[in-house]
PDB file of C-alpha atoms in Angstrom:
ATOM      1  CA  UNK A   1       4.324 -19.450  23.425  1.00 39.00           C
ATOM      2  CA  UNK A   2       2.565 -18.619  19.921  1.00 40.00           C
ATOM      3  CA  UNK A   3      -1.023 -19.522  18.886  1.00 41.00           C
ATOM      4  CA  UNK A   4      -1.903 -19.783  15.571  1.00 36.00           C
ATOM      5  CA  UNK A   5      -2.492 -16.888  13.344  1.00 39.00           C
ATOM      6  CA  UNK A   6       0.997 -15.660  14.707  1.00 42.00           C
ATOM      7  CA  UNK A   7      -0.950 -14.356  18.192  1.00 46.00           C
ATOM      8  CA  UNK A   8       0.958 -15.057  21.115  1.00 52.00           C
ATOM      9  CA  UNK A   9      -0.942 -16.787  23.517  1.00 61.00           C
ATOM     10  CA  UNK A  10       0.135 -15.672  26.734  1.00 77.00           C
ATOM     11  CA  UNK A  11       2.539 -12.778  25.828  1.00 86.00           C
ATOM     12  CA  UNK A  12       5.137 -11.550  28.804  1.00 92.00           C
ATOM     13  CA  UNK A  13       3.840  -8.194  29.731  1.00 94.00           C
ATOM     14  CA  UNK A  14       6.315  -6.116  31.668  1.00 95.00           C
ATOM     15  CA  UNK A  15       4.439  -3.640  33.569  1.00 95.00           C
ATOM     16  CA  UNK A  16       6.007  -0.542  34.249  1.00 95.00           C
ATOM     17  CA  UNK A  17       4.285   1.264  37.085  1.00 93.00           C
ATOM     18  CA  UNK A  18       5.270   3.690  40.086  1.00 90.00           C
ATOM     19  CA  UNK A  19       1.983   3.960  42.071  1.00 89.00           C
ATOM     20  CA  UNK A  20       1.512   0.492  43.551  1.00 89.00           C
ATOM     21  CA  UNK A  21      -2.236   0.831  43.598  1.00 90.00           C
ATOM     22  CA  UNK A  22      -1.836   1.792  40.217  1.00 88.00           C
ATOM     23  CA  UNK A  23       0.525  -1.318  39.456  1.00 89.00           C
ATOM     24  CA  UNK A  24      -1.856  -3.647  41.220  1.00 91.00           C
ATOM     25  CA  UNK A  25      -5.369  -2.530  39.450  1.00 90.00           C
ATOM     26  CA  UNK A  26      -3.507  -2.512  35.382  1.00 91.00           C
ATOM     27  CA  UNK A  27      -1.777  -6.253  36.414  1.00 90.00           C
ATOM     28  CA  UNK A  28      -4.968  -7.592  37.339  1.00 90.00           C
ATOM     29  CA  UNK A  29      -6.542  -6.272  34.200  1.00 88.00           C
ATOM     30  CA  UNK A  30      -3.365  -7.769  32.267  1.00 88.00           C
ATOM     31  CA  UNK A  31      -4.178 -11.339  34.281  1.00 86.00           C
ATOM     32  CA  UNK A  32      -7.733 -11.283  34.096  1.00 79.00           C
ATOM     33  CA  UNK A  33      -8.555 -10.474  30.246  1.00 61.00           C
ATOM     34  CA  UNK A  34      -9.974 -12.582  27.792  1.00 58.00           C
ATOM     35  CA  UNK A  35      -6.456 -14.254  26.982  1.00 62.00           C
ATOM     36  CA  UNK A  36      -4.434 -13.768  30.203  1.00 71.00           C
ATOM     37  CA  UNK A  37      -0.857 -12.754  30.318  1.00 82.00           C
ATOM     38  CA  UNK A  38       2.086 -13.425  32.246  1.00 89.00           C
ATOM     39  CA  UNK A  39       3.170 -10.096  33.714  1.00 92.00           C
ATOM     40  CA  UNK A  40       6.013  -8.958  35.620  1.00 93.00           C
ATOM     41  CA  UNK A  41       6.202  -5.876  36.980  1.00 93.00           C
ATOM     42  CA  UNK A  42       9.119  -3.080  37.828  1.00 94.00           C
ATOM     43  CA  UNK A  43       8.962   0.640  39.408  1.00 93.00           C
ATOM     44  CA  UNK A  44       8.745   2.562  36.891  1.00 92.00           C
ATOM     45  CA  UNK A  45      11.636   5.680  38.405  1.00 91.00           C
ATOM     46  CA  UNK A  46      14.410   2.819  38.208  1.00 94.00           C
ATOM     47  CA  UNK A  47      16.665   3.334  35.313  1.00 95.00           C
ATOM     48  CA  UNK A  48      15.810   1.366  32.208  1.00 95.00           C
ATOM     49  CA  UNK A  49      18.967  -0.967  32.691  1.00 94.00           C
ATOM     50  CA  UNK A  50      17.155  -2.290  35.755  1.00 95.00           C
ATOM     51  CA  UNK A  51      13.955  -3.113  34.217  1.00 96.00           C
ATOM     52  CA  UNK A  52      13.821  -7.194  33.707  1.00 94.00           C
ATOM     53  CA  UNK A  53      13.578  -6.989  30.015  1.00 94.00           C
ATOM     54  CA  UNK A  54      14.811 -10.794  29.221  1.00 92.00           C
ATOM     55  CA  UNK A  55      12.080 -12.713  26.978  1.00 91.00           C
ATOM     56  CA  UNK A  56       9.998  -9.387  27.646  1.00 94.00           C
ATOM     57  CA  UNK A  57       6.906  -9.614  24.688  1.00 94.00           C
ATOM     58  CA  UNK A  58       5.766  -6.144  25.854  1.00 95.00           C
ATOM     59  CA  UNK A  59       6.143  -3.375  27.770  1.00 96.00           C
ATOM     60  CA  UNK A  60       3.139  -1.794  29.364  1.00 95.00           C
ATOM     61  CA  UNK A  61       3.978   2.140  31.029  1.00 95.00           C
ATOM     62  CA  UNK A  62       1.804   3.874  32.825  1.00 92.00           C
ATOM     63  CA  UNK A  63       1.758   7.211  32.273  1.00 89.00           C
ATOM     64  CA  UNK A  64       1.051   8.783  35.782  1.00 81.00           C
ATOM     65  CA  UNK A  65       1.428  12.857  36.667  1.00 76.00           C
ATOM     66  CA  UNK A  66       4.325  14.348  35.316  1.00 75.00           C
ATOM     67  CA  UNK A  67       5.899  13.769  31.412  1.00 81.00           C
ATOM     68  CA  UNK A  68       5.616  11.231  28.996  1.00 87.00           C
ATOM     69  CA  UNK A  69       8.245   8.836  29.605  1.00 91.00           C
ATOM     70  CA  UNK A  70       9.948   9.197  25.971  1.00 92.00           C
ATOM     71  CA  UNK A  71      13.367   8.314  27.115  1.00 94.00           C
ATOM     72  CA  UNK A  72      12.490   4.509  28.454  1.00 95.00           C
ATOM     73  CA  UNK A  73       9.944   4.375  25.261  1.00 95.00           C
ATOM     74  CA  UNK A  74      12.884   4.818  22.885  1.00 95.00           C
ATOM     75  CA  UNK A  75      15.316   3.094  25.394  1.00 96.00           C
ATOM     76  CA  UNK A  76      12.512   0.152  25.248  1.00 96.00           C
ATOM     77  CA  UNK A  77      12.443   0.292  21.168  1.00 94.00           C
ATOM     78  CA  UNK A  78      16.167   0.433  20.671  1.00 94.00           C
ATOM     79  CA  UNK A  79      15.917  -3.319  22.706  1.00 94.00           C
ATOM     80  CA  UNK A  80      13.285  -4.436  20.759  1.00 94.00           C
ATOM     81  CA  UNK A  81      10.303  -4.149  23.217  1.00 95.00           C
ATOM     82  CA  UNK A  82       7.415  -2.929  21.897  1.00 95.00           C
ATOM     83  CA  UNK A  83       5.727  -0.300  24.456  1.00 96.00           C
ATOM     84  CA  UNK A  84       2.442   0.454  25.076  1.00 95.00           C
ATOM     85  CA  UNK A  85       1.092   3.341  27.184  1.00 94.00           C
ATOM     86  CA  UNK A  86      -1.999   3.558  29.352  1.00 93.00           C
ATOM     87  CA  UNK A  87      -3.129   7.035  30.591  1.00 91.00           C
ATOM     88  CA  UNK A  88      -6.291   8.293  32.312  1.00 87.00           C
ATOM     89  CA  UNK A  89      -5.807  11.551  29.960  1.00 87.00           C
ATOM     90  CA  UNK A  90      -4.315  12.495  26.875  1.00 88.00           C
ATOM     91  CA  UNK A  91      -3.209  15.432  24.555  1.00 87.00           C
ATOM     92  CA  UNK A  92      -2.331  15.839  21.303  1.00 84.00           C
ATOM     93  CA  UNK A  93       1.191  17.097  21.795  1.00 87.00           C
ATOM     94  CA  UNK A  94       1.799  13.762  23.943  1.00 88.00           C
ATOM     95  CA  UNK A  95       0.480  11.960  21.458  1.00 87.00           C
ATOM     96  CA  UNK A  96       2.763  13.034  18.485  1.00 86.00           C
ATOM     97  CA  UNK A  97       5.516  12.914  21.196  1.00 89.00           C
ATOM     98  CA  UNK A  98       4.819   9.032  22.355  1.00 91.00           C
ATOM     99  CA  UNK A  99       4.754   7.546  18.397  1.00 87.00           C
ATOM    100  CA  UNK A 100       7.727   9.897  17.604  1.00 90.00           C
ATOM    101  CA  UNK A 101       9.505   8.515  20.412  1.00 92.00           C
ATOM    102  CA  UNK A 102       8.958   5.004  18.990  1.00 92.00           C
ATOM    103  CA  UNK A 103       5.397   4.058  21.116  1.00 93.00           C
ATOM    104  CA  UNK A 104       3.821   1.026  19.777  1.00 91.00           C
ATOM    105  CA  UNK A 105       0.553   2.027  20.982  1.00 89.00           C
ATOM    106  CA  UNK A 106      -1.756   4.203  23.199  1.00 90.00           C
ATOM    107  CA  UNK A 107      -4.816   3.537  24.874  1.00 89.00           C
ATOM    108  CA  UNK A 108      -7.266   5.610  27.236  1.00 86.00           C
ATOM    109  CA  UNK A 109      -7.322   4.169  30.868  1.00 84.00           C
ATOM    110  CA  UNK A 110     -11.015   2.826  32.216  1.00 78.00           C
ATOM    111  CA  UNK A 111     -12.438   2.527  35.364  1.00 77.00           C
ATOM    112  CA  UNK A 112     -12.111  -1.495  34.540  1.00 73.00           C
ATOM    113  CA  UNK A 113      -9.163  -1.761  32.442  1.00 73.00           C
ATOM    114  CA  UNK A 114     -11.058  -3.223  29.894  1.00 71.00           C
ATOM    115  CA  UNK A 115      -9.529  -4.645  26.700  1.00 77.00           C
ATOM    116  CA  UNK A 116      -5.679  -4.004  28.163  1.00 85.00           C
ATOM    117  CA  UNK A 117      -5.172  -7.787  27.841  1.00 85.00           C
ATOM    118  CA  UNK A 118      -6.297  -8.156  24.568  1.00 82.00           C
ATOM    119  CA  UNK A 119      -4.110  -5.171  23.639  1.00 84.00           C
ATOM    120  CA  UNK A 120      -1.113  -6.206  25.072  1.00 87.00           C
ATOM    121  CA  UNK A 121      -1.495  -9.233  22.918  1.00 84.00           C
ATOM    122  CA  UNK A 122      -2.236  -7.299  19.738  1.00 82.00           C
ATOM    123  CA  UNK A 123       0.778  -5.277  20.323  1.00 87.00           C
ATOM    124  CA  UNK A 124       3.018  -7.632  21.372  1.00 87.00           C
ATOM    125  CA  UNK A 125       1.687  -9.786  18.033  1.00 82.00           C
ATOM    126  CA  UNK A 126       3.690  -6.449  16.231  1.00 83.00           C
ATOM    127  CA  UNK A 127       0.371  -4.345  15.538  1.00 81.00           C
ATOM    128  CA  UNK A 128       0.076  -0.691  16.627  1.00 80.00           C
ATOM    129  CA  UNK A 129      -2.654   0.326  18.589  1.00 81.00           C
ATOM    130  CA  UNK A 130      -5.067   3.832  19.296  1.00 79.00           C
ATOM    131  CA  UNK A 131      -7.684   4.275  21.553  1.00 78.00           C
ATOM    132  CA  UNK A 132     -10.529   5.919  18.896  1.00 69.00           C
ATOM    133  CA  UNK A 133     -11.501   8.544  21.133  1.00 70.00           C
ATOM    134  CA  UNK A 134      -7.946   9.479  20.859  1.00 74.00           C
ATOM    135  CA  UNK A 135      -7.951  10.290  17.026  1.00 62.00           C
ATOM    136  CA  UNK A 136      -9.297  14.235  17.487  1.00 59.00           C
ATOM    137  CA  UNK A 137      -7.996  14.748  20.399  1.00 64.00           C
ATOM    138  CA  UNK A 138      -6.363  18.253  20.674  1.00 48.00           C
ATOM    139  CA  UNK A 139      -8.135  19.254  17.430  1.00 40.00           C
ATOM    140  CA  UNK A 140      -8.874  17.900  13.733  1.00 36.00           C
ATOM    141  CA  UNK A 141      -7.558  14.773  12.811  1.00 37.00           C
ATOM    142  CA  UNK A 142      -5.347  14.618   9.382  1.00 36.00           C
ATOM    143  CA  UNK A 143      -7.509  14.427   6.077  1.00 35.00           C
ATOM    144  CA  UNK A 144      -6.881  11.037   5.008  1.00 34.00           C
ATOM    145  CA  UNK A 145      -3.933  10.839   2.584  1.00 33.00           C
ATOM    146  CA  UNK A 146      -2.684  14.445   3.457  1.00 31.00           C
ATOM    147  CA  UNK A 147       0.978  14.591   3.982  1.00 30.00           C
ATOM    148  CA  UNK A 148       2.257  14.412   7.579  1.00 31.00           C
ATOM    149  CA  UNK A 149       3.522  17.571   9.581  1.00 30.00           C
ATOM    150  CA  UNK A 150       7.190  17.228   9.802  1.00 28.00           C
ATOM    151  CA  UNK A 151       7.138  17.596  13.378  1.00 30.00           C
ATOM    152  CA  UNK A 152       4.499  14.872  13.353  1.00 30.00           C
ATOM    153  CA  UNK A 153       6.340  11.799  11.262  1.00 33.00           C
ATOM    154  CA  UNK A 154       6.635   8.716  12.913  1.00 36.00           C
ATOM    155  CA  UNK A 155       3.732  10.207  14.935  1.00 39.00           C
ATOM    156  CA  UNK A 156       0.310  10.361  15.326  1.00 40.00           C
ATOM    157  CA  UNK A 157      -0.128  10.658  11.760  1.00 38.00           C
ATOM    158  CA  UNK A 158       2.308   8.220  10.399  1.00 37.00           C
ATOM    159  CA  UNK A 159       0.219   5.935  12.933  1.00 39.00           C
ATOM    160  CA  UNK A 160      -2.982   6.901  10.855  1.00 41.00           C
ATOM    161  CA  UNK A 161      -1.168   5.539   7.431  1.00 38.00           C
ATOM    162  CA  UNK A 162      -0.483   1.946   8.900  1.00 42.00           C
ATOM    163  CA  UNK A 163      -3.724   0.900   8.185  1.00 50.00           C
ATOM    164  CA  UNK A 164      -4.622  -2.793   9.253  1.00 53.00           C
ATOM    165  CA  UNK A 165      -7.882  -3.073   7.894  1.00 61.00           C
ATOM    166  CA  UNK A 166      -6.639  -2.403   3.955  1.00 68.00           C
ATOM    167  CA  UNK A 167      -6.874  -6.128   3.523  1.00 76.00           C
ATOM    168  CA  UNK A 168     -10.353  -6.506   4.631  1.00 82.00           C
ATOM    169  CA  UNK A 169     -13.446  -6.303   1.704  1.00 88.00           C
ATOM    170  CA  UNK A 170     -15.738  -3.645   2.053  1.00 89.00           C
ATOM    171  CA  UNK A 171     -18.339  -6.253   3.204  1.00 91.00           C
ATOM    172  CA  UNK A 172     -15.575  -7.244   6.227  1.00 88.00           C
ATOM    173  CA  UNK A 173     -15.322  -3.381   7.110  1.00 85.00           C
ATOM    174  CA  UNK A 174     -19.504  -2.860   7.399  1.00 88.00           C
ATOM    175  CA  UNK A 175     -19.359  -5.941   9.688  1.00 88.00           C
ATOM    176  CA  UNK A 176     -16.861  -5.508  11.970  1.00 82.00           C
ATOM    177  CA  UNK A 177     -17.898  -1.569  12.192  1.00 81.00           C
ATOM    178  CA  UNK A 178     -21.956  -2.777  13.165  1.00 84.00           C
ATOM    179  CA  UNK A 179     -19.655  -4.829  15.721  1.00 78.00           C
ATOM    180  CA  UNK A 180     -17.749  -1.914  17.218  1.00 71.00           C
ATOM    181  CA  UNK A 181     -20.759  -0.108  17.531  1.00 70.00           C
ATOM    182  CA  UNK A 182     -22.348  -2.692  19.779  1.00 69.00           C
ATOM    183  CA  UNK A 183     -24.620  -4.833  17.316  1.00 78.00           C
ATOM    184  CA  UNK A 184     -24.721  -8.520  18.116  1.00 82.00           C
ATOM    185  CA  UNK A 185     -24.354 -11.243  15.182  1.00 86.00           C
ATOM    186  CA  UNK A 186     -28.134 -11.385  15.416  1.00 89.00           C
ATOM    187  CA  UNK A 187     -28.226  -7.118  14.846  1.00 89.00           C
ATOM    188  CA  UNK A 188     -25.794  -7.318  12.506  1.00 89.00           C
ATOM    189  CA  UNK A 189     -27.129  -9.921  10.401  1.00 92.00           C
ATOM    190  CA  UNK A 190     -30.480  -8.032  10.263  1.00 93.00           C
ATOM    191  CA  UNK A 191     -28.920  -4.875   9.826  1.00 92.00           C
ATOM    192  CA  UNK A 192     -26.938  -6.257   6.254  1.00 93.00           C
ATOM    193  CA  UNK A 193     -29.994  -8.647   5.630  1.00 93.00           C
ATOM    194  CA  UNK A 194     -28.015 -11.900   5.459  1.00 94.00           C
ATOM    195  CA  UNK A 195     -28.127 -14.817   7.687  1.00 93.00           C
ATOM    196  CA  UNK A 196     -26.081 -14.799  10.840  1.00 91.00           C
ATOM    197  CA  UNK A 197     -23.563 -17.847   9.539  1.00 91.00           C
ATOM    198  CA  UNK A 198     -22.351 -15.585   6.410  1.00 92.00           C
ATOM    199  CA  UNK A 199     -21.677 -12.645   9.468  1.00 91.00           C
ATOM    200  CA  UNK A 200     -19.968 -15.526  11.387  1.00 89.00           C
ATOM    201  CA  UNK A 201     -18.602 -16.037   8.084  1.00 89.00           C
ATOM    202  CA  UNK A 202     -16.745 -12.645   7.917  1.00 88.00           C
ATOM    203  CA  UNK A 203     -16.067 -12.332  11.230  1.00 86.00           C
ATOM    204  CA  UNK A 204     -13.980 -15.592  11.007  1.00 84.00           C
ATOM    205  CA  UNK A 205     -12.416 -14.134   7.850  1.00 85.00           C
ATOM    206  CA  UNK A 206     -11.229 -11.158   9.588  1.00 83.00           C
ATOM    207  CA  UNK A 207      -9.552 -12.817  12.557  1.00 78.00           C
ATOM    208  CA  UNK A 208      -7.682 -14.237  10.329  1.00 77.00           C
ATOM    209  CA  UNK A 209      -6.552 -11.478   8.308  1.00 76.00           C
ATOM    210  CA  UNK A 210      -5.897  -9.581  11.053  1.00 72.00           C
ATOM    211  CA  UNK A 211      -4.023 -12.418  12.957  1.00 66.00           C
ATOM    212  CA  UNK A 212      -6.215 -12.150  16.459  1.00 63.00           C
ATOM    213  CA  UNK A 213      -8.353 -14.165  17.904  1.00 62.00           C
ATOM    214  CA  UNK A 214     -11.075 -12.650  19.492  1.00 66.00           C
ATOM    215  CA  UNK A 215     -13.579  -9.891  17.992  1.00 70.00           C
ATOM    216  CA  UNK A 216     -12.290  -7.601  20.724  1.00 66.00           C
ATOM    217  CA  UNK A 217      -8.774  -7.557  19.382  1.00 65.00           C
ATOM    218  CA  UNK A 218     -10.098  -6.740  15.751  1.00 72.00           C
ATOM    219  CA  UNK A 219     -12.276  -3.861  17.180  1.00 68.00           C
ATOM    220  CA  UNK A 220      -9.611  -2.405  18.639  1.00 65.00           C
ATOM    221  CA  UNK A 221      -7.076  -2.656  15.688  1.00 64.00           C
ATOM    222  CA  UNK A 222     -10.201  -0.827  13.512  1.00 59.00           C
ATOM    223  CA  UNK A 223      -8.758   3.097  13.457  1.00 42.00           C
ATOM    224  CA  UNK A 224     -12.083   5.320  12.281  1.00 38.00           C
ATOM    225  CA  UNK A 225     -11.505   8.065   9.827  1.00 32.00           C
ATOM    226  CA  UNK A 226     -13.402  11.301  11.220  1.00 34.00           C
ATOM    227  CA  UNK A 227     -16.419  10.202   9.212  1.00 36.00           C
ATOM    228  CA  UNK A 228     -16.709   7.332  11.136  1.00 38.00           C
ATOM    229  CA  UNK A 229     -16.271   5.123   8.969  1.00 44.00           C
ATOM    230  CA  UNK A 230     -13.068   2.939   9.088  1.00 40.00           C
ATOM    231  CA  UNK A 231      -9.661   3.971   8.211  1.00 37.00           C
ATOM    232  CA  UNK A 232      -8.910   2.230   4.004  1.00 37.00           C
ATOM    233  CA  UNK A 233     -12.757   2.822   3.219  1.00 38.00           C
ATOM    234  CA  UNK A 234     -14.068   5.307   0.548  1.00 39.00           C
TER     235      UNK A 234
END
């Protein structure tokens, strides 16, 4: 089922998990979020053929002790699944490894599993997807519009090029960054001196730019350059 704005509205998550405890905390953070979503789940040692893929939006993996499961990411992107992987901790190397093996996104685990819904959605919706924190992680980020490593392309770095927020004005960017950073339409408002309806304003044209729905799903499509400010600014 599609909302408008192209968002699915209740994407199919398949949820790809060995640890039951695991598999029962990230499916009732996939059930729970701001715009629930229909989840199956599989065991995530069966054999890719096994997995019920059919009318799959999404795949959500896990990534528990031992490697990166690069095999069913690319087995998942050769059947047209988008996959997007939740860990607890990350590296740089399994970074570059998950993108080059066709990842869709990559997210840092919470205590909560806050914002998983919402990124499901965004991902299944076709955008790719970083946790910030996970931009310097393992050591300095790319300069912006420096050539990828060759080890790196389809990577990490080629992930830093697809930029969503290039058709956003610089006014949209200021907003939505005061947003990320915790301000209120209030703060915001009296941090840019305007009235809260022109921030409502922007914030309505940026949904709809960005095709989401909620200012969570734009905050976590915003990618920030090691500056801090976002990624397509300056």
């Amino acid at each position: 089922m599609e909302a408008s704005g192209g968002v699915l509205a209740r994407p199919v998550v398949l949820l790809a998990v060995h640890d039951p405890e695991s598999r029962d905390f990230l499916g009732a953070a996939l059930r729970g979020g701001g715009r629930p979503c229909v989840v199956r789940s599989v065991d995530a040692r069966r054999p890719l053929p096994q997995w019920p893929l059919d009318r799959v939006d999404v795949a959500v993996l896990a990534v528990e002790r031992g490697p990166l499961p690069a095999a069913a990411v690319r087995g998942l992107a050769a059947r047209g699944v988008p996959a997007l992987l939740v860990a607890a901790h990350w590296t740089r190397h399994a970074l570059d490894a998950a993108f080059a093996a066709g990842a869709a996104g990559c997210l840092v685990r919470t205590g909560r599993g806050d914002g998983l819904a919402a990124a499901a959605g965004a991902v299944a919706a076709g955008h790719r997807l970083l946790s910030p924190e996970l931009l310097d992680v393992g050591g300095p980020a790319p300069r912006p519009g420096a050539a990828a490593p060759a080890h790196a392309e389809g990577g990490r770095a080629a992930f830093r090029r697809a930029d969503p927020l290039r058709t956003l004005t610089e006014r949209e960017r200021e907003v939505f960054a005061l947003l990320a950073a915790g301000l209120s339409t209030a703060e915001a408002a009296s941090s840019l001196r305007v009235a809260p309806s022109t921030v409502k304003s922007h914030i309505s044209h940026v949904l709809t730019k960005l095709g989401v729905r909620s200012r969570l799903e734009a905050v976590l499509l915003m990618q920030h350059a090691p500056d801090g400010r976002p990624c397509g600014q300056g």
